[in-house]
Amino acid sequence: MNVNQQPHMASPYGPSQPGYQGYPQAPHGGQHMAGGYPGQYPPYNGPTSAYQPGAPVPGPMCAPPTSGAPPISAPQAYGQYGGGQALNGPPPSAAPTQRPPVSQPYTPAPMNLSTPQSSYSQPFAGPPTSMQQMTNQMAGMQVGPAPPAGTAPGYAMPPNSQPPVSGTYTSTASHPSFPPTSIASPHPAAGDGVPPGPPQSYYGGPPHAQQPFPTSSAPPPAFSTASATPPAAAAPAPAVSQASQAFPGGPPHAQPQPPPQQQQQLPPFSAAGPTPPQQTPFSSGAPQAAPHPASQHLYGGPPPPQGAPQQQQQAGFPRPSPPTSQPSSSTTAAATTNSGFPGGPPQSSHPYPGVTMPQQQHSPFHSAPQLSGPLPPPPAAGGFPPQGSAPGMQGPPLQHPSMSGPPMSQANHVAPGSTQPGMPPPMGPATGGMPGPPTQPGMQGYPPQQNGAFGQMRAPQPGYPGPYPGQHPGQHPGQQNFGAPPQAPASAPPAQKRLDPDSIPSPIQVIEDDRVNKSTEPFTTGVRGQAPPLVTTNFQVKDQGNASPRFVRCTAYNVPCTSDMAKQSQVPLAAIIKPLATLPPDETPPYIVDHGESGPIRCNRCKAYMCPYMQFIEGGRRFQCGFCSCVTEVPPNYFQHLDHTGKRVDCYDRPELSMGSYEFLATVDYCKNNKLPQPPAFIFLIDVSYNAVRSGMVGIVCQELKTLLDYLPRENPDVPSAVRVGFVTYNKVLHFYNVKASLAQPQMMVVSDVADMFVPLLDGFLVNVNESRVVIESLLDQIPEMFADTRETETVFGPVIQAGLEALKAADCAGKLFVFHTSLPIAEAPGKLKNREDKKQVGTDKEKALFQPQVSFYSNLAKECVAQGCCVDLFLFPNQYVDVATLGVVPTSTGGSIYKYTYFQAQSDQERFLHDLRRDVQKPMGFDAVMRVRTSTGIRATDFFGSFYMSNTTDVELAGLDCDKTITVEFRHDDKLSEDTGALMQCAVLYTSCCGQRRLRVHNMAVNCCAQLADLYRNCETDTIINFFAKYAYRSMLNSPTKNVRDILVNQCAQILACYRKNCASPSSAGQLILPECMKLLPVYLNCVLKSDVLHPAADTSLDDRAYLRQLLSCMDASESHVFFYPRLLPLHKMDTESDALPLAIRNSEERLSKGGLYLLETGLNLFLWVGASAQQELLQNVFGTTAFGQIDPNMTCLPELDNPFSKKLRDIISAFRDQRSRYMKLMVVKQDDKLELIFKHFLVEDKNNSGGASYVDFLCHMHKEIRQLLS
Amino acid sequence: MATFQEFIQQNEDRDGVRFSWNVWPSSRLEATRMVVPVASLFTPLKERPDLPPIQYEPVLCSRATCRAVLNPLCQVDYKAKLWACNFCYQRNQFPPTYAGISEVNQPAELLPQFSTIEYVVQRGPQMPLSFLYVVDTCMEDEDLQALKESLQMSLSLLPPTALVGLITFGRMIQVHELGCEGISKSYVFRGTKDLNAKQLQEMLGLTKPAAPQAGRGPQGPQVPLSNRFLQPVQKVDMNLTDLLGELQRDPWPVTQGKRPLRSLGVALSIAVGLLECTFPNTGARIMTFIGGPATQGPGMVVGDELKIPIRSWHDIEKDNAKFMKKATKHYEALANRASANGHIIDIYACALDQTGLGEMKCCSNYTGGYMVMADSFNTSLFKQTFQRVFTKEVQGAFKMAFAGTLEIKTSREVKISGAIGPCVSLNAKGPCVSENEIGTGGTCQWKICGVDPSTTLAIYFEVVNQVSVCVCVCVCVCVCVCVCVWSPPSAVSAEPSERRVICKDLQRGIAVRPLNCYLSIHACTAVEEVPHRLIGSHFKKRFQAPKRISFKHNFGMRGETISTAQCFTVRSMEMQ
């Protein structure tokens, strides 16, 4: 971050707004700028001033920021994100500009590519789009610190945004951007008009800014268009909107709004068109050139630039704000990339309101485009505060310097956390100061400055390590940085403030941007290499030849052509496959294809199934396999003529030729023993030992089963389910029940020979529910009575599963066991366990053994279960250690699930358990499944993660496969791939449906192959990567000490990011943290993984919990793992009861909680309702029916049903959340300062946690340090 | 008492004991020359409607090694209130209760006509009486139905306070818990794995009560009188009737060309084990109903492949029967365990083919159980035979007794070689035990788990070398637990059984010349004694049939002989 930030800072600052403006101008200047980009800096310097004017333009750009004005509305809309998204258009431009801005745009622009620029240019070229520059974040960070100045705020905001824009955009979209920029020239014009504004702003500061905004607003469009070019439509549109919005809000909102906008915008930018837009900003950046100067100034001496910068900045600010808004994204990016840093510091120092500026810058910087998103917000928030520091700013020039110092320092600090952050902040400030001018100038100048900054940063960074651990480092660095700039002192304090969390990439922003951008149109799968919307986005899918992302998600949609590239990038190539995923009602489930008695048509050699990748040749008489290229005859009954394009005439009549997912009816050849399968059976095995009875579990299960049995899975709702059921209870011995319909009363058969399990009866154990209803009900009534007085506390476990297995064997069918178990099986029997929980081993090298099964018995048993198609679901109700690691072996090897209800109490946990049970019983599933993943030549599936068993290296065997189970497959190269053909993957799952039909479900997926790393980084999915990493890490725990696992993770991510930095990002100071757009959340998510209870247990985390979560994660898809690692936190008090929309989520940090608020936190496993100590009475009344905080019962598990819209909506939300997840989430009411709050705080994952988990900011700094080490 | 023969006949009628020689040879040499051994057939419970049981304890010789019972042959000094033991010549004081004794006021045991006398002993806790049904379910529905009816009928014949239990088996073995409401419970075991008593106890959950009971004190002893598997007939009558009614043919599929899997060996083992750990040394009857040979697990007689026929007499003779030895060993071990605890094993085998009684015969032999063979449970042979098991005396007492101990004392002139019959040795060595064993020898005490009025054992004696005295005395002490009647309103109703001691005191002369012996020989006894030896010789080969007695004759007498020992049919004889 820092790094980027610094650079960005420079650019951002300078560039950021100025940049934008500058860019535009520059561009204007042109294209000069472009050419000059490199030169830009120099030019910038010059331009700076000029640019500043230009900046104004950016201002317009900022206009979007202005949206700030709209912000209010817009911002809201955006939500945090919202704005951004809406702005998307613009922001993008901004963003793009940001990145590309400096570097690429410039480069391309060629104009001044002067040295600094050159460097930028490079970055741009590479990173631009994809890159989200941390810088932005940094910038944001800075912003935070910056100038809080009240006035500044507004300005600040803009500036930031602008700067970012310039920076970011430049980088990514850069070239295009530039052009836009050039186009932007108009902006300049506007800017010109604006410029005045800016200057004014500088002078007048805020006011000007406002003015600029307006102007900028005008420009924005231009930008947008310009930038738009790349992003094109999307960008433009948004841009406009943004612009408009921005404008409206612009001035007034300036500060507040801008940030939002910026953020929002930025995100958008980052997303798609961003780059281009960014470019625009950059273009504005051109003007930035001017900034550069500024930056240079900065470098040279902050003071001089300051003046100019200030003006520029101010101008920028004003404009920035506008620009910010639009450019915001771009700006951010730009800011980040470029001057962000350079400018940043200086500018910031400048005072700029710079503070604000910085913010803007930051945002820009951060994600060129996207980053901007995050950054912007930060700017707004943090930025301003920083601005406070900005005061220094007041003394515009000098102050700026000082500011910059501080900002920088802050940035640095932050950065430290992430150097970038630090940088950004500086940027922010710089930008603030720098804004217009600095930005670009900054950019150019930045290099130097940045360097300096970086240097400083670095200094801090060194500290980072330390900081990492603690905030101190951050501060120190900051101090140091500041120190560097003597001026800093003043600012120092602020600077010392940590990296502003608002300036670093915000998941909320990204999610919101994606939601706004992508949820409106259906996602069509026909386009190869296109990344789907995020898992958090609601979207519709149209299957046009590739499997829906609901079935298959890949980490990268552009696979490197060679293994060298893959190794270099370290980006894992993996697919998360959820073969039986349930689709929303508006999407068609896979069609069923029947190829008749001869079975599905397949390639002769590789046995791939008929799919859209099969190429028909020779008039349709043969087809060539897309996977192995082998040519196979088309069976006569399948022959069809080809049309003039070589497609079969019936292509669209046959799902297997036109769809990504479909099912074949399997023939008897695909059945075990060549015998059509029997309908599956469900067997319920209930622990009836003392604990089970006392906790109420037995009664609840029996009661529930009476009704639940009517809802066994079936395909045709009109026909009773074919699934048969059986019942077993057990403690130390097993009790089987004969519930044959002809019996007057059930018969219980006790098997006490647990050493050698067998099934005592054949007929009457597995029965049809409807036929035996009376007997079954009588049995279920009696079970709780029979064992009501039991004193047996010992249980067995191994024999229980054996019993179920034997029963299925005897009935010759597949099926599922539902085991309800309470305690460690210590009774004498196979699979007897010892209590091996030993807290002393936690954290040592011996820890890993605790996650391995303590006896091999269960592994062998699992193997047998899989062979029979016996899936085991385990419901645990432990009061103490039960050794989940061992008990879970069978469920996790058979495709089953584990549910754990620690300290189960009927009253409070009943609902949760019953929901889980109902869902588990009812959910659609397949039995006795085998999954095979085939790939085209060049790559192959090498590793698999999930709940299954593998007896060889290719076949994934699942005794049961339900709609929630996910299998993650890792691919590796074994040859070169061709860019033309792309890489193909076909996942075929052979299974028995719940009505006993044998089927084959086929999912096809084609991805692009790329020879450029940049393409890889541009089309990857962070959620999926994190999912993969987590699974990988959780499995590695079995073999390596946890600490090593964490280190490996950090290291791999650092390599990924460093590779990007090295190969794709525009060259910039090493102190700058540059993140790819698609991966800008990687650090924050990774930190969440590292901090998860499994990898980093808190003192009170039991071994069982860790083992449980470990196994839980192994089957999660990306959306579940996303919320698992980064919980969703909704501020309920901001909820609008009129609309259906959810309140905009906020980031998981305690700082964001307001005492007067009410928040809902969703972790995927739990729901927390956090009540602030001074929450409004009305709010409490609405929700709890009481006005007194003290009267809220912290033990309640469901909210009272009150007749008011707020309560209704809240309950609706809660129930909607629950429906969304495969497991029922228990609601816990957490009152502020209550003891329960500790648990709640554990899920505020951006904060440092009690067990030593790093805060997001600290981790970012650490990551930055790692990256720097790799780069150097 | 006109003739010697009449005298002997009278004695035999009174005591139920018949000697091969009513006058015994005076030396071993002479005895050897006479070929037919000095032996006797004992019918311990010979019905004596005229004999009133004596309601007090017998008076015993005070010498620790003797403990003979006061009898008519003892010398009594009425003045000194002393009596001399006729075996060890120890002089004993009469107990205080005999203070009024005199020549004219003699206690019954001193009257010559009470050479056989029956005491009712009050000592010791009341013992429950158990009937455990072990029922094969691998049979035709028709057969099973008939069997179920017989069993249900039998419930009404049992004394209401007797304990009853049910084990069914086929491929698996089910031990049914009785008296459950709403749901029928059973413990299931697989038929291929033998269990020892301790394992069984754990698996049936029978260990727990022990601990709490110890602490509970007085109530403790009452509890073990029944458990979940063995409950008083009167309590579980209905339940058991229903249970039997619901009994289904073994549900496991039998593929073509296979025999159904029948886990008789383990079922029997579980039955023995169940009683062993719950009611050791009390009267209990395991009634096994089988519809075919054991086909799996320990004790299997033939595999489940139909193409391999069950072993024939020739296979056995040529030692070519694959499972024979193992199975025999298994059942022998079971029989030993059962007899050690005083439990009886009855076998009712109804099938057209062989059922493996050859391997199982020791179950009946050792424990005094019945072995009944018929073609089907639906035949009157089975139905009536089974019903007769529960016949009662006039007073209502069952004609069966349990857990008897047979002790024989002899005067110095003769020693005991052994016994052949439904008994097992208690390994009681003593001065009167001969070193030459015939049948079950080396002991003067045997356990007879099941005794009925017709149960007869052959006891072999050896004449000690030099005999000068012309009178020898032998005394049998028989201790039995008899089933008490449930019918008599007044009777000891509450208790299903009471303990009785029956003493028989016999005296025979020694012949000076062998001719006298020959005059006294009882042809029937001599002949009857042979089948006993044959039965014994089957597993104790040291005995050879006397050459002078023809086998044809032997077989001609079979019917009578068997009726006194066991119900053998022709087919079971084949397997010898």
mmCIF file of C-alpha atoms in Angstrom, chain A residues 25-38 40 51 106 109-113 117:
data_model
loop_
_atom_site.group_PDB
_atom_site.id
_atom_site.type_symbol
_atom_site.label_atom_id
_atom_site.label_comp_id
_atom_site.label_asym_id
_atom_site.label_seq_id
_atom_site.Cartn_x
_atom_site.Cartn_y
_atom_site.Cartn_z
ATOM 1 C CA GLN A 25 -5.184 18.940 -19.474
ATOM 2 C CA ALA A 26 -2.131 17.088 -19.943
ATOM 3 C CA PRO A 27 -3.852 15.109 -22.423
ATOM 4 C CA HIS A 28 -4.898 18.151 -23.821
ATOM 5 C CA GLY A 29 -1.668 19.410 -23.773
ATOM 6 C CA GLY A 30 -1.869 16.938 -24.700
ATOM 7 C CA GLN A 31 -1.440 14.072 -25.477
ATOM 8 C CA HIS A 32 1.588 15.734 -24.900
ATOM 9 C CA MET A 33 0.967 14.680 -21.625
ATOM 10 C CA ALA A 34 0.663 11.318 -22.797
ATOM 11 C CA GLY A 35 3.835 11.281 -24.447
ATOM 12 C CA GLY A 36 5.052 13.209 -21.771
ATOM 13 C CA TYR A 37 3.544 11.345 -19.178
ATOM 14 C CA PRO A 38 6.689 10.207 -18.147
ATOM 15 C CA GLN A 40 4.395 14.428 -17.372
ATOM 16 C CA TYR A 51 -3.239 21.552 -14.893
ATOM 17 C CA TYR A 106 1.026 9.053 -19.809
ATOM 18 C CA ALA A 109 0.433 9.713 -24.180
ATOM 19 C CA PRO A 110 4.007 9.794 -24.565
ATOM 20 C CA MET A 111 4.030 13.190 -24.189
ATOM 21 C CA ASN A 112 5.958 13.885 -21.295
ATOM 22 C CA LEU A 113 6.560 10.613 -20.234
ATOM 23 C CA GLN A 117 6.054 9.427 -16.133
#
